[in-house]
Amino acid sequence: MHYLCRPLVMQSIYKGLRFHQSMNVEILISQKSHYFVDGAQVIDKPDALDVTLSAQKPEDQQKVPLTELHAIMAIIREQNLQQTPREAYFSTVATQISGSVDWDELIIQATKSLDEADLAINLLSKRLREWFEWHNPEFSRSIGSHEKFAELVLVGDFPPSAMGAEFDDTSLSAVKALATQIVSVSQYKEQTREYIQKQMEIHTPNFLAIGGVAIAAKILAASGRVSHLAKLPSSTIQLLGAEKALFRHLRSGASPPKYGLLFQHSLVQNAPNSERGKIARSLANAMSIAIRKDYYGNATLDEALVTQLLKKVRV
Amino acid sequence: MKKFVPSNKRGPKDGAPRTSPRRSYGYDGFSQSDSQDKPRSFGRDRAPRSSEGGSSGGFKRGYNREDARGSSGKPFQSSSRFSSRSGSTRPDSRSGPGRDARRDSKKFGSDAPRSDNSGRKFSGEKRELPRSRIDMPFKRPPRDDASRERSPSRDDRRSNERSERKPAFSKPRSEYSRDKPQSRSHSKPYGDSRERSGSKPDYQKSARPASTSQQLSKPRSGVSFSADITPHRLQGVFTLKRDICTKALTSTIVYGERHTKGYRIWDPKRSKLGAAIHKGVSQIGIKPGATVLYLGCSTGTTVSHVSDMVGELGKVYALDVAPRVMRDLVLSLKDRENVYPLMADANNPASFAHLLSEVDVVFMDIAQREQVSIFLKNVTAFLKPGGFGLLSLKSRSVDITKSPKQVFAETRQSLEAQVTIVDYAELDPFEIDHAMFVIKKN
């Protein structure tokens, strides 16, 4: 049972159409606007089209005007529905779900995972330092970075400690097991960062070139979908991440924020305070052009965007 | 600026003289009083006639709108994310502590000083201490009989139903079995066993002795007997003490709901339909054997209960547009044979019309600005004449700047143009600023 035209919204099924239950009706609407009923071609007039419902017995055949076509299709649709197994609904939905995810969703998942990995490293490192400082507090205090500290604990080469206790081998290996996990998570972070970089080089090279991998990924995650991000005005991109300050400004007349996630960008960080707002604005403008270039055009890197931006901020 | 004075506060200066004593009821039913607990001295409060109704005239009252704003006169610092767009200075008490109370109290609690000098003696009355808004629990104002008739509250219904229905263990079991065999209504979903015959056995007429019921139906710890589960006024719904529940179609737990003896308890805080039933909506059209189109099914918490209600003979077409939630719905409700998932846009009925036939009920819980028009589109397209439509309206989605009552009134108007409204319930305290409209297609 095929339709070329989209079935219209059902009006009323029962339009006074005589319809025998024994009829086995098929309507095939082809591009030539011929109506085939069980293989029999019917009259095709320019002003009126008739549809013949065929049936097993010739005397049951009816000629029905086109105005009744909606009603016929409704009845057929009803029959079709009753024959549609429940599985068909599930397979349709399953196909739709599988076709709904795209590369931007994967980048966003990786970005959020990076943030969570940071939290995990912090949490585990707190415990590692707490535990290790019974053995060698001076060493723990001398290394600021958590990831480096964990690596060095694993290596095992640290100067002796005046106030540290002696740990036997099993206790040391217990501490080192925790350090192993921290190192593993930081390696995972590195891997994921590379994954995001590669994906963005493929799909959004201009956006990546202007924002840098960390900020570009965060802005993409903040907007949710690349189709949404491409439609955002640059002022929104400028303030993504500063919602609290923005709504405070809107509600109570406090001064507006100048940057959100873009604050972490090197161009903004390296600028004098008085210039930061303007630079954030130029940066956001360039980013919105870049993402549109990537999403709506072909995603090829255009150096001119970057040089234009750098010229504007007079670096 | 002249303050608005509610009509029940206006004195002889503003309107007709009042015959009843002017008492402003807060949402707890107590009369509002000033901060000092002393009998009202009329002379002190007597404001000059020319004073405006809303001014506090130096008499500090805790519940005055203006006082709630603070004397600095700064615009109210709303904590809502969706407050007005440009630094609004509109004095709106839409948020902040006690806003539910302020909104819900029929006679608004703004204590205008009683400027009508009608000579009534208030001095002898003891005024009660106001409790602070923040710690005052939510209680509805006392109901009159008319409103009790229209939609009995949960408490009313329980007492009505208990007295009407045959109590399970009011007399010893041996005597019970000798009576005329009456079907246990909660075991028959399709029969309307709520229609009782005129003659009742004697034991029903007398009050059920509390001690007996406690003795016999006292539950063991953690277990409640199925005898505690009684049918609700609505077909397919059951009552278990203060909860409502549905008879589980499958034995799996869908959203971590509580359950007992094959009945799944319906959480009104997680389900708008459950909230509406708790609020006493009288008819919903969802009953065993019905076909329901559920717009906005999300992950399927309410859909599971609707599926329980319609039973094996019924159908629920569960529609949602987002793939993420449809994924969860498909995975959790696949074993329910009467649920048919649809991933489509409710705003475009033609796109999924070929997957549906006419339905008995259209339920919609989609928070969009155009939710009323989406609802009416689908009602026109799919609802059979005489069928029920249930619209769960979120006023903040329709228009954040308008008050909920305003939005509800406008919705009522646009619905009445096309369909007949047969019931209405506001879903406080389960969902704030939500209402359920029950309509019937002509």
Coordinates of C-alpha atoms in Angstrom, one line a residue, chain B:
Chain B
M1 CA 0.7 55.7 43.2
K2 CA -2.7 54.6 44.1
K3 CA -2.6 51.1 45.4
F4 CA -5.0 48.6 44.1
V5 CA -7.4 47.5 46.8
P6 CA -9.1 44.2 46.4
S7 CA -12.9 44.5 46.3
N8 CA -13.4 42.8 49.6
K9 CA -11.3 45.3 51.3
R10 CA -12.9 48.5 50.1
G11 CA -14.7 50.5 52.5
P12 CA -17.6 52.8 52.2
K13 CA -15.3 55.3 50.6
D14 CA -14.6 53.0 47.6
G15 CA -17.7 51.0 47.2
A16 CA -20.8 49.6 48.7
P17 CA -20.9 49.3 52.5
R18 CA -20.1 45.9 53.7
T19 CA -22.4 43.9 55.7
S20 CA -20.0 41.2 56.9
P21 CA -17.2 41.9 59.2
R22 CA -14.1 42.6 57.3
R23 CA -11.8 39.7 57.9
S24 CA -8.9 38.9 55.7
Y25 CA -8.2 35.2 55.7
G26 CA -4.7 34.1 55.1
Y27 CA -4.2 30.8 53.5
D28 CA -4.4 29.0 56.7
G29 CA -7.8 30.1 57.5
F30 CA -6.8 32.3 60.5
S31 CA -7.6 35.9 60.5
Q32 CA -4.6 38.0 59.9
S33 CA -3.5 40.2 62.7
D34 CA -1.0 42.8 63.5
S35 CA 2.3 42.0 64.9
Q36 CA 1.3 42.7 68.5
D37 CA -1.0 40.3 70.1
K38 CA -3.5 42.7 71.6
P39 CA -7.1 43.4 70.9
R40 CA -7.6 45.7 68.1
S41 CA -8.0 49.2 69.4
F42 CA -10.2 50.8 66.9
G43 CA -9.2 54.3 67.6
R44 CA -5.6 53.7 66.9
D45 CA -6.2 52.0 63.6
R46 CA -8.7 54.4 62.4
A47 CA -7.0 55.9 59.4
P48 CA -8.3 59.1 58.1
R49 CA -11.0 58.6 55.5
S50 CA -9.0 60.1 52.8
S51 CA -6.2 57.6 53.1
E52 CA -5.8 55.1 50.4
G53 CA -6.8 51.5 51.0
G54 CA -3.4 49.9 50.6
S55 CA -1.2 52.2 52.6
S56 CA -0.1 50.9 55.9
G57 CA -0.2 54.3 57.4
G58 CA 2.6 53.8 59.9
F59 CA 1.1 50.6 61.1
K60 CA 3.5 47.8 60.2
R61 CA 1.9 44.7 59.0
G62 CA 3.8 41.6 58.1
Y63 CA 1.7 40.6 55.2
N64 CA 1.3 43.8 53.3
R65 CA 2.5 43.6 49.8
E66 CA 4.6 46.7 50.2
D67 CA 6.2 45.4 53.3
A68 CA 7.1 42.2 51.6
R69 CA 9.0 44.3 49.1
G70 CA 10.9 46.1 51.8
S71 CA 10.8 49.7 52.7
S72 CA 13.7 50.6 50.4
G73 CA 11.3 50.5 47.5
K74 CA 13.8 48.6 45.4
P75 CA 12.3 46.3 42.9
F76 CA 11.8 42.8 44.2
Q77 CA 14.7 40.6 43.8
S78 CA 13.2 37.7 42.1
S79 CA 15.2 34.5 42.2
S80 CA 13.4 33.0 39.2
R81 CA 15.5 32.4 36.2
F82 CA 12.8 33.5 33.9
S83 CA 12.0 36.9 35.4
S84 CA 11.3 39.8 33.2
R85 CA 13.7 40.6 30.5
S86 CA 14.8 44.1 31.1
G87 CA 15.4 45.3 34.7
S88 CA 11.9 45.4 35.6
T89 CA 10.8 47.5 38.5
R90 CA 7.4 46.0 38.6
P91 CA 6.4 45.3 42.1
D92 CA 5.5 41.7 41.7
S93 CA 5.1 39.3 44.5
R94 CA 5.4 36.4 42.2
S95 CA 8.3 34.8 43.9
G96 CA 9.8 34.9 47.3
P97 CA 8.6 33.2 50.5
G98 CA 5.0 32.7 50.8
R99 CA 4.2 33.4 47.2
D100 CA 2.0 30.4 47.0
A101 CA 0.0 31.6 49.9
R102 CA -0.3 35.1 48.5
R103 CA -1.5 33.9 45.2
D104 CA -3.9 31.3 46.5
S105 CA -5.7 33.1 49.2
K106 CA -9.0 34.2 47.9
K107 CA -9.3 37.1 50.1
F108 CA -5.9 38.6 49.7
G109 CA -3.9 39.0 52.8
S110 CA -3.0 42.5 52.4
D111 CA -4.1 44.1 55.5
A112 CA -5.4 47.4 54.5
P113 CA -6.1 49.3 57.7
R114 CA -9.8 49.3 58.3
S115 CA -10.7 52.6 57.1
D116 CA -14.4 52.0 57.3
N117 CA -15.6 53.4 60.4
S118 CA -18.7 51.4 60.6
G119 CA -18.5 51.3 64.3
R120 CA -18.1 47.5 64.6
K121 CA -16.5 46.5 67.8
F122 CA -13.3 44.6 67.2
S123 CA -11.8 45.5 70.4
G124 CA -13.1 42.5 72.3
E125 CA -11.6 39.9 70.0
K126 CA -8.3 38.3 70.6
R127 CA -6.2 38.5 67.5
E128 CA -3.9 35.6 66.8
L129 CA -0.2 35.9 66.3
P130 CA 0.8 35.8 62.8
R131 CA 3.3 33.1 62.0
S132 CA 6.0 34.0 59.7
R133 CA 5.3 33.3 56.1
I134 CA 8.3 31.0 55.7
D135 CA 7.3 28.5 58.3
M136 CA 3.6 28.5 57.7
P137 CA 2.6 25.2 56.1
F138 CA 0.5 25.2 53.1
K139 CA -3.2 24.7 53.8
R140 CA -6.1 25.4 51.7
P141 CA -8.8 27.8 52.7
P142 CA -11.9 26.3 54.2
R143 CA -14.2 25.0 51.5
D144 CA -17.9 25.6 51.1
D145 CA -20.3 22.9 50.4
A146 CA -20.7 23.9 46.7
S147 CA -17.1 23.4 46.0
R148 CA -17.1 20.2 48.0
E149 CA -19.9 18.9 45.7
R150 CA -18.1 19.8 42.6
S151 CA -14.9 18.2 43.3
P152 CA -14.5 16.4 46.6
S153 CA -11.1 16.6 48.0
R154 CA -9.1 13.6 48.8
D155 CA -10.3 13.7 52.4
D156 CA -13.9 14.2 51.5
R157 CA -13.7 11.4 49.0
R158 CA -12.1 9.0 51.4
S159 CA -14.8 9.6 54.0
N160 CA -17.6 9.4 51.3
E161 CA -16.2 6.3 49.8
R162 CA -15.6 4.6 53.1
S163 CA -19.2 5.1 54.2
E164 CA -20.5 4.1 50.8
R165 CA -18.4 1.1 50.2
K166 CA -18.6 -2.1 52.0
P167 CA -15.8 -2.1 54.5
A168 CA -13.6 -5.1 54.2
F169 CA -13.3 -6.2 57.8
S170 CA -15.9 -4.5 59.7
K171 CA -17.4 -7.7 61.0
P172 CA -16.0 -11.1 61.5
R173 CA -15.2 -13.1 58.4
S174 CA -17.7 -15.8 59.1
E175 CA -20.6 -13.5 59.0
Y176 CA -19.2 -11.7 56.0
S177 CA -19.3 -14.8 53.9
R178 CA -22.9 -15.5 54.7
D179 CA -24.0 -12.4 53.0
K180 CA -25.2 -12.1 49.5
P181 CA -22.2 -12.5 47.3
Q182 CA -21.1 -9.1 46.2
S183 CA -18.2 -8.9 43.9
R184 CA -15.1 -7.4 45.3
S185 CA -15.0 -4.3 43.2
H186 CA -11.3 -3.9 43.0
S187 CA -10.9 -7.2 41.3
K188 CA -13.2 -6.4 38.4
P189 CA -11.8 -3.6 36.3
Y190 CA -14.5 -3.4 33.7
G191 CA -17.6 -3.6 35.7
D192 CA -18.9 -0.4 37.2
S193 CA -19.2 -1.8 40.7
R194 CA -19.4 1.6 42.2
E195 CA -23.1 1.7 41.5
R196 CA -24.5 0.4 44.6
S197 CA -28.0 -0.9 44.9
G198 CA -30.3 1.0 47.1
S199 CA -30.5 -1.5 50.0
K200 CA -27.4 -1.7 52.0
P201 CA -26.7 -4.4 54.5
D202 CA -27.1 -3.3 58.1
Y203 CA -23.5 -3.2 59.0
Q204 CA -22.8 -0.7 56.3
K205 CA -25.3 1.7 57.7
S206 CA -23.7 1.9 61.0
A207 CA -20.4 3.6 61.5
R208 CA -17.5 1.4 61.1
P209 CA -16.0 0.9 64.5
A210 CA -12.5 2.3 64.5
S211 CA -11.1 -0.2 67.0
T212 CA -12.3 -3.2 64.9
S213 CA -10.8 -1.9 61.8
Q214 CA -7.5 -1.2 63.4
Q215 CA -7.4 -4.6 65.0
L216 CA -8.3 -6.5 61.9
S217 CA -6.6 -4.6 59.2
K218 CA -3.5 -3.6 61.1
P219 CA -0.7 -4.2 58.7
R220 CA 2.4 -6.1 59.6
S221 CA 5.5 -4.1 59.3
G222 CA 6.3 -3.3 55.7
V223 CA 3.3 -5.2 54.3
S224 CA -0.1 -3.8 53.6
F225 CA -3.0 -6.1 52.8
S226 CA -4.7 -5.7 49.5
A227 CA -7.9 -5.1 51.4
D228 CA -6.7 -1.6 52.1
I229 CA -6.8 -1.0 48.4
T230 CA -10.2 0.3 47.4
P231 CA -11.4 1.5 44.1
H232 CA -11.2 5.2 43.3
R233 CA -14.1 7.1 41.8
L234 CA -12.2 6.9 38.5
Q235 CA -12.2 3.6 36.8
G236 CA -8.8 1.9 36.8
V237 CA -7.5 4.0 39.7
F238 CA -7.3 2.6 43.3
T239 CA -6.9 4.2 46.6
L240 CA -4.4 3.0 49.3
K241 CA -4.7 5.2 52.4
R242 CA -3.6 8.6 51.2
D243 CA -2.1 7.4 47.9
I244 CA -3.6 6.5 44.6
C245 CA -2.4 3.6 42.7
T246 CA -3.0 1.5 39.6
K247 CA -3.0 -2.2 39.0
A248 CA 0.3 -3.1 37.5
L249 CA 0.1 -4.5 34.0
T250 CA 3.6 -6.0 34.2
S251 CA 5.7 -6.7 37.3
T252 CA 8.5 -4.4 36.4
I253 CA 9.1 -1.1 38.3
V254 CA 9.2 1.7 35.8
Y255 CA 10.5 4.8 37.7
G256 CA 11.3 3.6 41.2
E257 CA 7.7 3.9 42.3
R258 CA 6.4 2.3 45.4
H259 CA 4.3 -0.7 45.0
T260 CA 2.3 -3.2 47.0
K261 CA 0.6 -6.5 46.1
G262 CA 0.5 -5.9 42.4
Y263 CA -0.5 -2.2 42.6
R264 CA 1.8 0.6 41.7
I265 CA 1.6 3.7 43.7
W266 CA 1.2 6.9 41.6
D267 CA 3.4 9.7 42.7
P268 CA 1.6 13.0 42.2
K269 CA 4.8 15.0 42.4
R270 CA 6.2 13.2 39.4
S271 CA 3.0 13.0 37.4
K272 CA 0.7 15.8 36.4
L273 CA -2.2 13.4 35.8
G274 CA -1.6 11.9 39.2
A275 CA -1.6 15.4 40.7
A276 CA -4.9 16.1 39.0
I277 CA -6.5 13.0 40.4
H278 CA -5.3 13.9 43.8
K279 CA -6.8 17.3 43.4
G280 CA -10.1 15.6 42.7
V281 CA -10.7 15.9 39.0
S282 CA -14.0 14.2 38.4
Q283 CA -13.7 12.6 35.0
I284 CA -10.8 12.0 32.8
G285 CA -12.0 9.5 30.2
I286 CA -9.0 7.2 30.7
K287 CA -10.5 3.9 31.7
P288 CA -10.1 0.3 30.9
G289 CA -10.3 -0.4 27.2
A290 CA -9.8 3.2 26.1
T291 CA -7.4 4.4 23.4
V292 CA -5.2 7.2 24.5
L293 CA -3.0 9.6 22.6
Y294 CA -0.3 10.7 25.0
L295 CA 1.5 13.8 23.8
G296 CA 4.8 14.5 25.6
C297 CA 5.4 11.1 27.0
S298 CA 9.0 11.7 28.0
T299 CA 10.6 8.6 29.7
G300 CA 7.2 7.1 30.5
T301 CA 6.4 7.6 34.2
T302 CA 2.8 8.7 33.7
V303 CA 2.4 6.6 30.6
S304 CA 3.0 3.5 32.7
H305 CA 0.1 4.4 34.9
V306 CA -2.1 5.2 31.9
S307 CA -1.2 1.9 30.4
D308 CA -2.2 0.2 33.7
M309 CA -5.5 2.0 33.6
V310 CA -6.5 1.2 30.1
G311 CA -5.5 -2.4 30.6
E312 CA -4.9 -5.1 27.9
L313 CA -7.8 -4.0 25.8
G314 CA -6.8 -0.4 25.7
K315 CA -4.0 1.3 23.8
V316 CA -1.6 4.1 24.6
Y317 CA 0.1 5.9 21.8
A318 CA 3.1 7.5 23.4
L319 CA 4.5 10.5 21.5
D320 CA 7.6 12.6 22.0
V321 CA 9.9 14.4 19.8
A322 CA 13.2 13.9 21.6
P323 CA 15.3 10.8 20.8
R324 CA 17.0 10.8 24.2
V325 CA 13.8 10.3 26.1
M326 CA 12.2 8.0 23.6
R327 CA 15.2 5.7 24.1
D328 CA 14.4 5.4 27.7
L329 CA 10.7 4.9 27.0
V330 CA 11.3 2.2 24.6
L331 CA 13.6 0.4 26.9
S332 CA 11.4 0.6 30.0
L333 CA 8.0 0.1 28.4
K334 CA 8.7 -2.5 25.8
D335 CA 7.1 -5.3 27.8
R336 CA 3.8 -3.4 28.0
E337 CA 1.8 -4.7 25.1
N338 CA -0.6 -1.7 25.0
V339 CA 2.0 1.0 24.6
Y340 CA 2.8 2.1 21.0
P341 CA 5.8 4.6 20.8
L342 CA 5.8 7.4 18.3
M343 CA 8.7 9.8 17.7
A344 CA 7.1 12.8 16.0
D345 CA 6.4 16.4 16.5
A346 CA 3.0 17.0 18.1
N347 CA 2.9 20.4 16.4
N348 CA 2.5 18.6 13.0
P349 CA -0.3 16.0 13.3
A350 CA -0.2 15.2 9.6
S351 CA 3.3 13.7 10.1
F352 CA 2.1 10.9 12.3
A353 CA -1.6 10.6 11.3
H354 CA -0.9 7.5 9.3
L355 CA 0.2 5.7 12.5
L356 CA -2.9 6.5 14.4
S357 CA -6.6 5.9 14.3
E358 CA -9.2 7.9 16.2
V359 CA -8.6 7.9 19.9
D360 CA -10.9 8.2 23.0
V361 CA -8.6 10.5 24.9
V362 CA -6.0 13.0 24.1
F363 CA -3.7 13.8 26.9
M364 CA -1.1 16.5 26.5
D365 CA 1.8 17.4 28.8
I366 CA 4.0 19.5 26.5
A367 CA 5.4 22.7 27.9
Q368 CA 5.6 25.1 25.0
R369 CA 4.3 28.5 24.3
E370 CA 1.9 27.3 21.8
Q371 CA 0.7 24.4 23.8
V372 CA -3.0 25.3 23.6
S373 CA -3.0 25.4 19.8
I374 CA -1.0 22.2 19.6
F375 CA -3.6 20.6 21.9
L376 CA -6.5 21.8 19.8
K377 CA -4.8 20.7 16.6
N378 CA -4.5 17.2 17.9
V379 CA -7.9 17.2 19.4
T380 CA -9.4 18.2 16.0
A381 CA -7.4 15.6 14.2
F382 CA -7.6 12.6 16.4
L383 CA -10.1 12.8 19.1
K384 CA -13.4 11.1 18.4
P385 CA -16.6 13.1 19.0
G386 CA -17.5 12.8 22.7
G387 CA -14.0 12.0 23.6
F388 CA -12.0 13.6 26.4
G389 CA -9.1 15.9 26.2
L390 CA -6.7 16.5 29.0
L391 CA -4.5 19.5 28.8
S392 CA -1.8 20.0 31.4
L393 CA -1.1 23.7 31.2
K394 CA 2.2 25.2 32.4
S395 CA 1.5 28.9 32.7
R396 CA 5.1 29.9 32.8
S397 CA 5.7 28.4 29.4
V398 CA 2.8 30.2 27.9
D399 CA 3.7 33.6 29.2
I400 CA 6.2 34.2 32.0
T401 CA 5.2 37.8 32.4
K402 CA 1.5 37.1 33.0
S403 CA 0.1 35.8 36.2
P404 CA -1.0 32.2 36.2
K405 CA -4.6 33.1 36.8
Q406 CA -4.5 35.3 33.8
V407 CA -3.0 32.6 31.6
F408 CA -5.6 30.1 32.8
A409 CA -8.4 32.5 32.1
E410 CA -7.2 33.1 28.6
T411 CA -6.7 29.4 28.0
R412 CA -10.2 28.8 29.1
Q413 CA -11.5 31.3 26.6
S414 CA -9.6 29.8 23.7
L415 CA -10.7 26.3 24.7
E416 CA -14.3 27.2 25.1
A417 CA -14.4 28.4 21.5
Q418 CA -13.9 24.9 20.2
V419 CA -14.6 22.4 22.9
T420 CA -16.5 22.1 26.1
I421 CA -14.6 22.3 29.4
V422 CA -15.9 19.7 31.8
D423 CA -13.4 20.0 34.6
Y424 CA -10.5 22.0 35.8
A425 CA -7.9 21.6 38.5
E426 CA -5.0 23.6 39.6
L427 CA -2.1 21.3 40.5
D428 CA -0.7 23.1 43.6
P429 CA 1.1 22.0 45.6
F430 CA 2.4 19.2 43.4
E431 CA 3.1 21.5 40.4
I432 CA 3.1 25.2 40.9
D433 CA 1.5 27.4 38.3
H434 CA 0.1 24.3 36.5
A435 CA -3.5 23.5 35.7
M436 CA -5.3 20.6 34.2
F437 CA -8.2 21.3 31.8
V438 CA -10.5 18.4 31.0
I439 CA -12.4 19.0 27.8
K440 CA -15.0 17.1 25.9
K441 CA -15.2 17.2 22.1
N442 CA -18.6 18.1 20.8

